[in-house]
Coordinates of C-alpha atoms and ligand atoms in Angstrom, one line a residue:
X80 CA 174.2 89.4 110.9
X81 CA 173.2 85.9 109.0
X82 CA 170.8 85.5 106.8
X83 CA 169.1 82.6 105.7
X84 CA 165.4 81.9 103.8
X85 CA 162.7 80.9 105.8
X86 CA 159.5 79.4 104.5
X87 CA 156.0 81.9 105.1
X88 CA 154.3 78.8 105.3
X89 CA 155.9 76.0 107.4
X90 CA 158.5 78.6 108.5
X91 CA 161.3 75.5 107.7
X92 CA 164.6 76.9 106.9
X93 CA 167.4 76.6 104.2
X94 CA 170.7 78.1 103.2
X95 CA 170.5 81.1 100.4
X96 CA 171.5 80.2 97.3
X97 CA 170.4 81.3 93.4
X98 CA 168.8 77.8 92.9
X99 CA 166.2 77.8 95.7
X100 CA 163.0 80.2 95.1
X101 CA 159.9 78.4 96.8
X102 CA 160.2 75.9 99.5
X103 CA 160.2 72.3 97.6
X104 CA 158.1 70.9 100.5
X105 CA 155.4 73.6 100.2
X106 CA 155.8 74.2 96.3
X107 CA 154.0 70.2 95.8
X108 CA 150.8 71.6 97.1
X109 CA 151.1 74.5 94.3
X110 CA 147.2 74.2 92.5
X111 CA 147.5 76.2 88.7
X112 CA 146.2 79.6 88.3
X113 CA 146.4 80.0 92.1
X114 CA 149.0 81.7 94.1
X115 CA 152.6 80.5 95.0
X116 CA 152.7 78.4 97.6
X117 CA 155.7 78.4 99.9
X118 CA 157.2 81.6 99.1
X119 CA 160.5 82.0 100.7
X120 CA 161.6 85.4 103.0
X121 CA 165.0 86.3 104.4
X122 CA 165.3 86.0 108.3
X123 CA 168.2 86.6 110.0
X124 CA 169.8 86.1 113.8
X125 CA 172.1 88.1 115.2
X126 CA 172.3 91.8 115.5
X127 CA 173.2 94.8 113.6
X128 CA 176.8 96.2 114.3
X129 CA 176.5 100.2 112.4
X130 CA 174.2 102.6 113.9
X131 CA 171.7 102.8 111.3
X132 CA 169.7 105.1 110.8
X133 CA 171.7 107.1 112.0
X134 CA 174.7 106.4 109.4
X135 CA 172.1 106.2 106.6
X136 CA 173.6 103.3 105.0
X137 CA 171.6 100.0 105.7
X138 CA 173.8 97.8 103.4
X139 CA 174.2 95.6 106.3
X140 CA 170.5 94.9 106.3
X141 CA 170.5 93.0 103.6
X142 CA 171.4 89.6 103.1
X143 CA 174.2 90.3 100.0
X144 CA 177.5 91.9 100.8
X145 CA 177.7 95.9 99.6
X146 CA 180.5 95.1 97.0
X147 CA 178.2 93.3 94.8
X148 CA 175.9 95.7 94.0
X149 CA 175.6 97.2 90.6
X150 CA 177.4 100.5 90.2
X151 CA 174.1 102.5 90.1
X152 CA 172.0 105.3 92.9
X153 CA 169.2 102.8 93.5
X154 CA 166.8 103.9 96.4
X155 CA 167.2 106.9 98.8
X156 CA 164.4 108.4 97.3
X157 CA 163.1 111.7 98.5
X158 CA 160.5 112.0 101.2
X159 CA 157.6 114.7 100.0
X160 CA 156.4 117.1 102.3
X161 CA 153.3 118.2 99.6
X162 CA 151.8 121.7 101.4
X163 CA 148.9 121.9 98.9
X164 CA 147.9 118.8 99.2
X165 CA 148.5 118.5 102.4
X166 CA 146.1 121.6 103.0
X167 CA 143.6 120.2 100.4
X168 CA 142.9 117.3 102.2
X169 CA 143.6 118.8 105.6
X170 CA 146.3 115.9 106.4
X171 CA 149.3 118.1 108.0
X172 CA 151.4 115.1 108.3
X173 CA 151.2 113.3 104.7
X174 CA 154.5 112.4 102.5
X175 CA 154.7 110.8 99.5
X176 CA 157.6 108.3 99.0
X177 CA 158.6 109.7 95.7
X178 CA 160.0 105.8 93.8
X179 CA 160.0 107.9 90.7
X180 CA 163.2 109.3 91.6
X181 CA 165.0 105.8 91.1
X182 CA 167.3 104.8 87.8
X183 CA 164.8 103.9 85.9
X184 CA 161.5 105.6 87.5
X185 CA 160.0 102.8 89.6
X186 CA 160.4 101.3 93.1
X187 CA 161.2 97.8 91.1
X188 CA 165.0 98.9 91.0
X189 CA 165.5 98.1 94.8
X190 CA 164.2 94.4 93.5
X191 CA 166.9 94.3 90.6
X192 CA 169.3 95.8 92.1
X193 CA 169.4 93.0 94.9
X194 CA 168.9 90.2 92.2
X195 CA 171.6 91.6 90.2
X196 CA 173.8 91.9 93.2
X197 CA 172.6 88.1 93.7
X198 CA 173.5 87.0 90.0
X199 CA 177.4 88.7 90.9
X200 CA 178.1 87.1 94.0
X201 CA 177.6 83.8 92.4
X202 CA 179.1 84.6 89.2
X203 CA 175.4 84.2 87.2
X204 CA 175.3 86.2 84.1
X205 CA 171.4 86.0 82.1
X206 CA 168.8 87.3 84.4
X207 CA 165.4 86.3 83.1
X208 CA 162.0 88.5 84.3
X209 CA 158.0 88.3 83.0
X210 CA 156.8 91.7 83.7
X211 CA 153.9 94.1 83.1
X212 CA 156.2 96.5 82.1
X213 CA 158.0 98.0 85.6
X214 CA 160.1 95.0 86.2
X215 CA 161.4 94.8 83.1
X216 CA 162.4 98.0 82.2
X217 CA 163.9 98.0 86.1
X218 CA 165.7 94.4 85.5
X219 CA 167.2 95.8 82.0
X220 CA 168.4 99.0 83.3
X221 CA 169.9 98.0 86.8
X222 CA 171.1 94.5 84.9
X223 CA 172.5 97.1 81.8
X224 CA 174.9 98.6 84.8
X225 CA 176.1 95.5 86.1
X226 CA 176.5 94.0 83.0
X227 CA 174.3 91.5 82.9
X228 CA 172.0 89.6 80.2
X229 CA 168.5 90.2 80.7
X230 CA 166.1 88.1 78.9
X231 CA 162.2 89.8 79.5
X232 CA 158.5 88.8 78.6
X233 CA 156.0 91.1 78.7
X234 CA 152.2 91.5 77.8
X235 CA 152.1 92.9 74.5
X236 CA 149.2 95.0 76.0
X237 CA 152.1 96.4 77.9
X238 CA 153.0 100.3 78.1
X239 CA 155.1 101.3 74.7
X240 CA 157.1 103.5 77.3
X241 CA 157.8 100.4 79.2
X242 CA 159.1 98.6 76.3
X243 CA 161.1 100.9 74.2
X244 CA 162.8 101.5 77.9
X245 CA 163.7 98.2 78.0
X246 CA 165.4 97.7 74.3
X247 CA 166.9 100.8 74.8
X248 CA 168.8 99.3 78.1
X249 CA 169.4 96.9 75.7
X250 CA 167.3 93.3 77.0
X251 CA 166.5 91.2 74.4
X252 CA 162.2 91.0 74.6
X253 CA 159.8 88.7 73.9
X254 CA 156.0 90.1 73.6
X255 CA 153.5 87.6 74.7
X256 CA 149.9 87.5 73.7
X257 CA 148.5 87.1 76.6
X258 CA 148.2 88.7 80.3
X259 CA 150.8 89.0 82.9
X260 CA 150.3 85.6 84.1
X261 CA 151.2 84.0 80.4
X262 CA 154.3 86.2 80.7
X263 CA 155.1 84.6 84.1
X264 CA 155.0 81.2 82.6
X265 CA 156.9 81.5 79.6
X266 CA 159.8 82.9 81.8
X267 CA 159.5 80.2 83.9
X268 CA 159.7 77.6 80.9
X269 CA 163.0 79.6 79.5
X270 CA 164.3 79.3 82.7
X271 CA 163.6 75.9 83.1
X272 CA 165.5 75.4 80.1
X273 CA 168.3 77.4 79.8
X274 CA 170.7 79.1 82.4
X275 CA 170.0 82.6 83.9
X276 CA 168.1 83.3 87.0
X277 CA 164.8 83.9 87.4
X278 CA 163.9 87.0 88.5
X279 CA 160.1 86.6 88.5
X280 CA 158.4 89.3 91.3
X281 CA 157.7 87.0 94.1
X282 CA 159.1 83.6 93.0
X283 CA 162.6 84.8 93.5
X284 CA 162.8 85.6 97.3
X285 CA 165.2 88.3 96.8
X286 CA 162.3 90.6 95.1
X287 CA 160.7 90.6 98.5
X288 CA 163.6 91.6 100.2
X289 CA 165.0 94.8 98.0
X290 CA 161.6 96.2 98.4
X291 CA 161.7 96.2 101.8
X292 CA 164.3 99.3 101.9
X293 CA 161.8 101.8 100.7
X294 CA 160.3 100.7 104.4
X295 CA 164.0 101.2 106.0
X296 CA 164.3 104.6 104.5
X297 CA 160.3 106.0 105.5
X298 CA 161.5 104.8 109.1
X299 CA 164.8 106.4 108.7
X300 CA 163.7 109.9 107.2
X301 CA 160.3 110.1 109.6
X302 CA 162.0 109.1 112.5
X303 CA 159.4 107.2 113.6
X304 CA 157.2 104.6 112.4
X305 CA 154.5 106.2 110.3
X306 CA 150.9 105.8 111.2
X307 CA 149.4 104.6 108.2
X308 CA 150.9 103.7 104.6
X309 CA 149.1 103.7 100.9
X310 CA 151.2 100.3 99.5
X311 CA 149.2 99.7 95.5
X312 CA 148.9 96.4 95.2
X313 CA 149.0 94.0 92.8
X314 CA 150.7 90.7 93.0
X315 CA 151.6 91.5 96.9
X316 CA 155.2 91.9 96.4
X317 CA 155.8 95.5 97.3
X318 CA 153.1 95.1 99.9
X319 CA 155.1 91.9 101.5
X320 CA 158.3 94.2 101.3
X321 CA 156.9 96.6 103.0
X322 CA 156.0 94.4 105.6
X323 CA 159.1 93.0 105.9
X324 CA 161.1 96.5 106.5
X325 CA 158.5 97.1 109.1
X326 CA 159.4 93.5 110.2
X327 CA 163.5 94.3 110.6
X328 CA 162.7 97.2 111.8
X329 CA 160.8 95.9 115.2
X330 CA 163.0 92.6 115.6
X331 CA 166.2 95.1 115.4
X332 CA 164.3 96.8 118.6
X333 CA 164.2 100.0 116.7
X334 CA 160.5 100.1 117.4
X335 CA 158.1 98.5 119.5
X336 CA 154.8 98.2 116.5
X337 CA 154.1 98.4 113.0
X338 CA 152.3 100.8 111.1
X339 CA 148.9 100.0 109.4
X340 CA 149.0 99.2 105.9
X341 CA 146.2 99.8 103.3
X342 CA 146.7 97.6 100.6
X343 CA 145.0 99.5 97.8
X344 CA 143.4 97.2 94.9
X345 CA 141.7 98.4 91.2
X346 CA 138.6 96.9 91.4
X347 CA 139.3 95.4 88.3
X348 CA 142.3 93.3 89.7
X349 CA 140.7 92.8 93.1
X350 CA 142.2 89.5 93.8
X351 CA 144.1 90.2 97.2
X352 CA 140.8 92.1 98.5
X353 CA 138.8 89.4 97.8
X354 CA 141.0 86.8 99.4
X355 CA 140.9 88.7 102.8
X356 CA 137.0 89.0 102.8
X357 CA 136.2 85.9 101.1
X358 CA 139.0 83.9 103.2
X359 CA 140.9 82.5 100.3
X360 CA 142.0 82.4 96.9
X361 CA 138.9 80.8 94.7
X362 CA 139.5 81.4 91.0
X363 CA 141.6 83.8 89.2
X364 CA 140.1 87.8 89.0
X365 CA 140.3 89.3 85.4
X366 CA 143.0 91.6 85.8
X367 CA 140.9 94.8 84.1
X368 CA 142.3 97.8 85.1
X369 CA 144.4 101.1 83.5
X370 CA 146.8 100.7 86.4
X371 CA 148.6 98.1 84.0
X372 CA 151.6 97.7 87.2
X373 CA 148.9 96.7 89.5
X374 CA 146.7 94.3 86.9
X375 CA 147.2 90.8 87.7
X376 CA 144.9 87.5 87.8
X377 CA 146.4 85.4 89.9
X378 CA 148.9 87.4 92.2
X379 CA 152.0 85.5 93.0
X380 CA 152.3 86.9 96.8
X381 CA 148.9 86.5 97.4
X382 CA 149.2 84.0 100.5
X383 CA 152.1 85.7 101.9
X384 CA 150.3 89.2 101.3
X385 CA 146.7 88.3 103.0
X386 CA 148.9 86.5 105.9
X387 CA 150.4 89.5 106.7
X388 CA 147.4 91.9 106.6
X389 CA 145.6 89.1 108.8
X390 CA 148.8 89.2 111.5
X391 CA 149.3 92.7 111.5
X392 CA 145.6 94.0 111.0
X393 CA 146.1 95.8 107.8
X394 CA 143.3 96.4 105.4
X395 CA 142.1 96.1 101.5
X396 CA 140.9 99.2 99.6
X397 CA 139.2 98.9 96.2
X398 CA 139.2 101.8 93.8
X399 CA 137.6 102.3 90.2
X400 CA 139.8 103.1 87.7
X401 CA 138.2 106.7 86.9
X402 CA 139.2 107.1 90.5
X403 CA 142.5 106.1 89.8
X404 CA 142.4 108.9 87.5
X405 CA 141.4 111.8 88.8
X406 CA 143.9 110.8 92.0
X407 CA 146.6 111.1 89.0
X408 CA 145.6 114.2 88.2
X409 CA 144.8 115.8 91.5
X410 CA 148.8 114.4 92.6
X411 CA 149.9 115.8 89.6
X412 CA 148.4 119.1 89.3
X413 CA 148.3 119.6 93.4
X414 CA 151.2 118.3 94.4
X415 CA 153.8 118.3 91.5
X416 CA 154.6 114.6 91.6
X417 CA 153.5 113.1 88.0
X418 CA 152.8 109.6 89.1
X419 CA 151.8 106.2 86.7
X420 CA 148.1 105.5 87.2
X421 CA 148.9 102.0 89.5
X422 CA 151.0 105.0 92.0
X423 CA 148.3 107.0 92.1
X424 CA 146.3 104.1 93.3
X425 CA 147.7 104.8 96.5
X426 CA 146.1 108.7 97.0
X427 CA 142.8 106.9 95.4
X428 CA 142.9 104.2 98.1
X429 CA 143.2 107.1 100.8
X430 CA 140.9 109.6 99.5
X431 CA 138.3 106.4 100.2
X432 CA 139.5 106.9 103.8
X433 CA 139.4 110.3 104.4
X434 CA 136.9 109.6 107.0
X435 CA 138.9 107.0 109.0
X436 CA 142.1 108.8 109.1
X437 CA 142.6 110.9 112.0
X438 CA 143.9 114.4 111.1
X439 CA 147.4 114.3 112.7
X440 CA 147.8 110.8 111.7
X441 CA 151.2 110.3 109.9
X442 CA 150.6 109.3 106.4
X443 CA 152.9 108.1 103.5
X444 CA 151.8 107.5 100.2
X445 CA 154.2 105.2 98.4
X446 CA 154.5 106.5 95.1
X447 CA 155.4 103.4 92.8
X448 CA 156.5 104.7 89.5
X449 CA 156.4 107.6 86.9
X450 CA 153.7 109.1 84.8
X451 CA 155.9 109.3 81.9
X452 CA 155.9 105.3 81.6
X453 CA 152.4 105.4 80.4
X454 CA 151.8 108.4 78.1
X455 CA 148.9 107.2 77.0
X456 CA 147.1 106.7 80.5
X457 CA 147.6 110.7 81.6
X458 CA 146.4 111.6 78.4
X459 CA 143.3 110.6 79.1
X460 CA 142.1 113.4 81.7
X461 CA 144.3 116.0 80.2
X462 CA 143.4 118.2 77.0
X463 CA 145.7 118.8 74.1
X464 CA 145.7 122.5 72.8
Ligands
ZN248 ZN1 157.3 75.4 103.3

């Protein structure tokens, strides 16, 4: 297979390479505090030559060669089969794509380790990433095993977990005071002027197309393609890779449709929702919400992540962060997976649906990250003795 990037917007092509992240025709109409314009995606022609799934290795997938992958188990994730809940909700056929089971505890590492990867092949050694906490912690560890320097700016609002992670991987941090967004930008100004690539969620294409796996594997452990799948949503990154597995999956002729997918929002950080009803992105939304992984102004996939519900007929769930909470819990104490509030999004944004699903629809919940990375969040439903 070859791979090149491909423009969401004008759909022109270029050749991959770790200087090009938005499409420099596309990038002139970019308007401040809205989303990226002309965010870049991996296409490829040709045809896959393994036997995937069946093999179980989808190295070939993607668009850099096996051997330059960092020496660490990123992805393959289990695949829960949760009877209780299950029973509870009378939904024989829901799994919960269990991303806590990754290196360092979120579905991020399938971005770094396919940036890192990047960063080997062409011999780059200082990764730079703004974060709300998930990305950097992800970028430090997976960059920690493949020897790179990782250089990370992060809300100072962000999770303590999150950051004492991150030092302990060793990234040298910078806490900005200020949201996500302020975090984006001063990455994007050390970038600008030093070496390093940027590893920003969205801007770099590349953090698209690692996410996209956890897709590869649902397909390849189901069988099938699942009915309907729970994607939190934020800045429209893991919702766009998501998409694009689904994508490879139906241009490889491994299936003939793609599954519906329920972006779930915190109705705090709303801003993808509100671009699919109100048909656009207006001004920035406040980014208020205790799902800090999911709490963004101005999401940088936004115009990718709306054009893809809009083509494939997806939809926008909003949930309040006390129901974010008590999906935490229930998940928790139901099902024995101890998910971070933003993850838990995902059984919020269904338990709004629980009407609209069929019964022996196939669901997966994809579970984003861990509990444990926000200590302080759980504690808030939980007693002490
Ligand atoms: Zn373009």
């Amino acid at each position: 297979m070859e791979f090149f990037y491909r423009c969401t917007e004008c759909d022109r092509q270029f050749e991959i390479g770790p200087d090009l992240m938005v499409c420099p025709d596309c990038a002139k109409r970019q308007v401040a505090d809205r989303p990226l314009r002309g965010v870049l995606e991996v296409g490829f022609t040709g045809t896959r030559t393994s036997n995937w799934p069946a093999s179980g290795t989808y190295g070939e997938l993607l668009p850099i060669e096996e051997r330059f992958f960092p020496p660490v188990p990123v992805g393959n994730t289990p695949l829960w089969q949760p009877t209780n809940l299950r029973e509870k909700l009378g939904l024989a056929r829901l799994f919960l794509k269990d991303e806590t089971a990754n290196p360092t505890e979120s579905l991020k590492d399938r971005a770094s380790a396919l940036v890192a990867a990047c960063a080997n092949k062409y011999g780059i050694t200082d990764v730079v990433v703004a974060s709300t906490g998930n990305a950097a912690s992800s970028m430090a560890g997976i960059g920690a095993a493949a020897g790179l320097n990782v250089k990370i700016f992060v809300p100072k609002t962000a999770p303590r977990a999150k950051l004492i992670q991150s030092l302990q991987y060793g990234a040298d941090v910078t806490l900005v005071d200020g949201p996500y967004d302020d975090a984006v930008t001063q990455s994007l100004e050390f970038t600008r002027s030093n070496k390093g690539l940027n590893r920003n969620t969205g801007y770099n294409p590349m953090t698209i197309e690692g996410k996209k796996t956890a897709a590869l594997e649902i397909f390849a452990q189901l069988g099938r393609i699942p009915d309907v799948v729970y994607v939190p949503t934020g800045d429209g990154v893991i919702l766009g890779g998501i998409y694009k597995g689904f994508e490879d999956i139906v241009a490889l002729g491994l299936a003939d449709h793609m599954p519906a997918v329920v972006a779930v929002q915190a109705e705090g950080s709303n801003a993808i929702c509100r671009a699919l009803k109100l048909d656009g992105f207006t001004e920035p939304v406040n980014g208020d919400t205790i799902a800090d992984s999911i709490s963004v102004g101005v999401p940088a996939n936004g115009q990718s992540a709306v054009a893809k519900l809009r083509k494939h007929r997806g939809r926008c769930v909003e949930v309040s962060d006390v129901e974010i909470l008590d999906a935490q819990i229930e998940l928790s104490s139901v099902s024995g997976l101890f998910a971070e509030p933003a993850a838990a999004a995902a059984l919020a944004g269904l338990r709004k649906e629980l009407d609209r699903v069929p019964p022996e629809s196939t669901i997966v919940l994809l579970i984003t990250g861990s509990g444990l990375k926000d200590i302080d969040a759980a504690g808030r439903r939980v007693r002490v003795p």
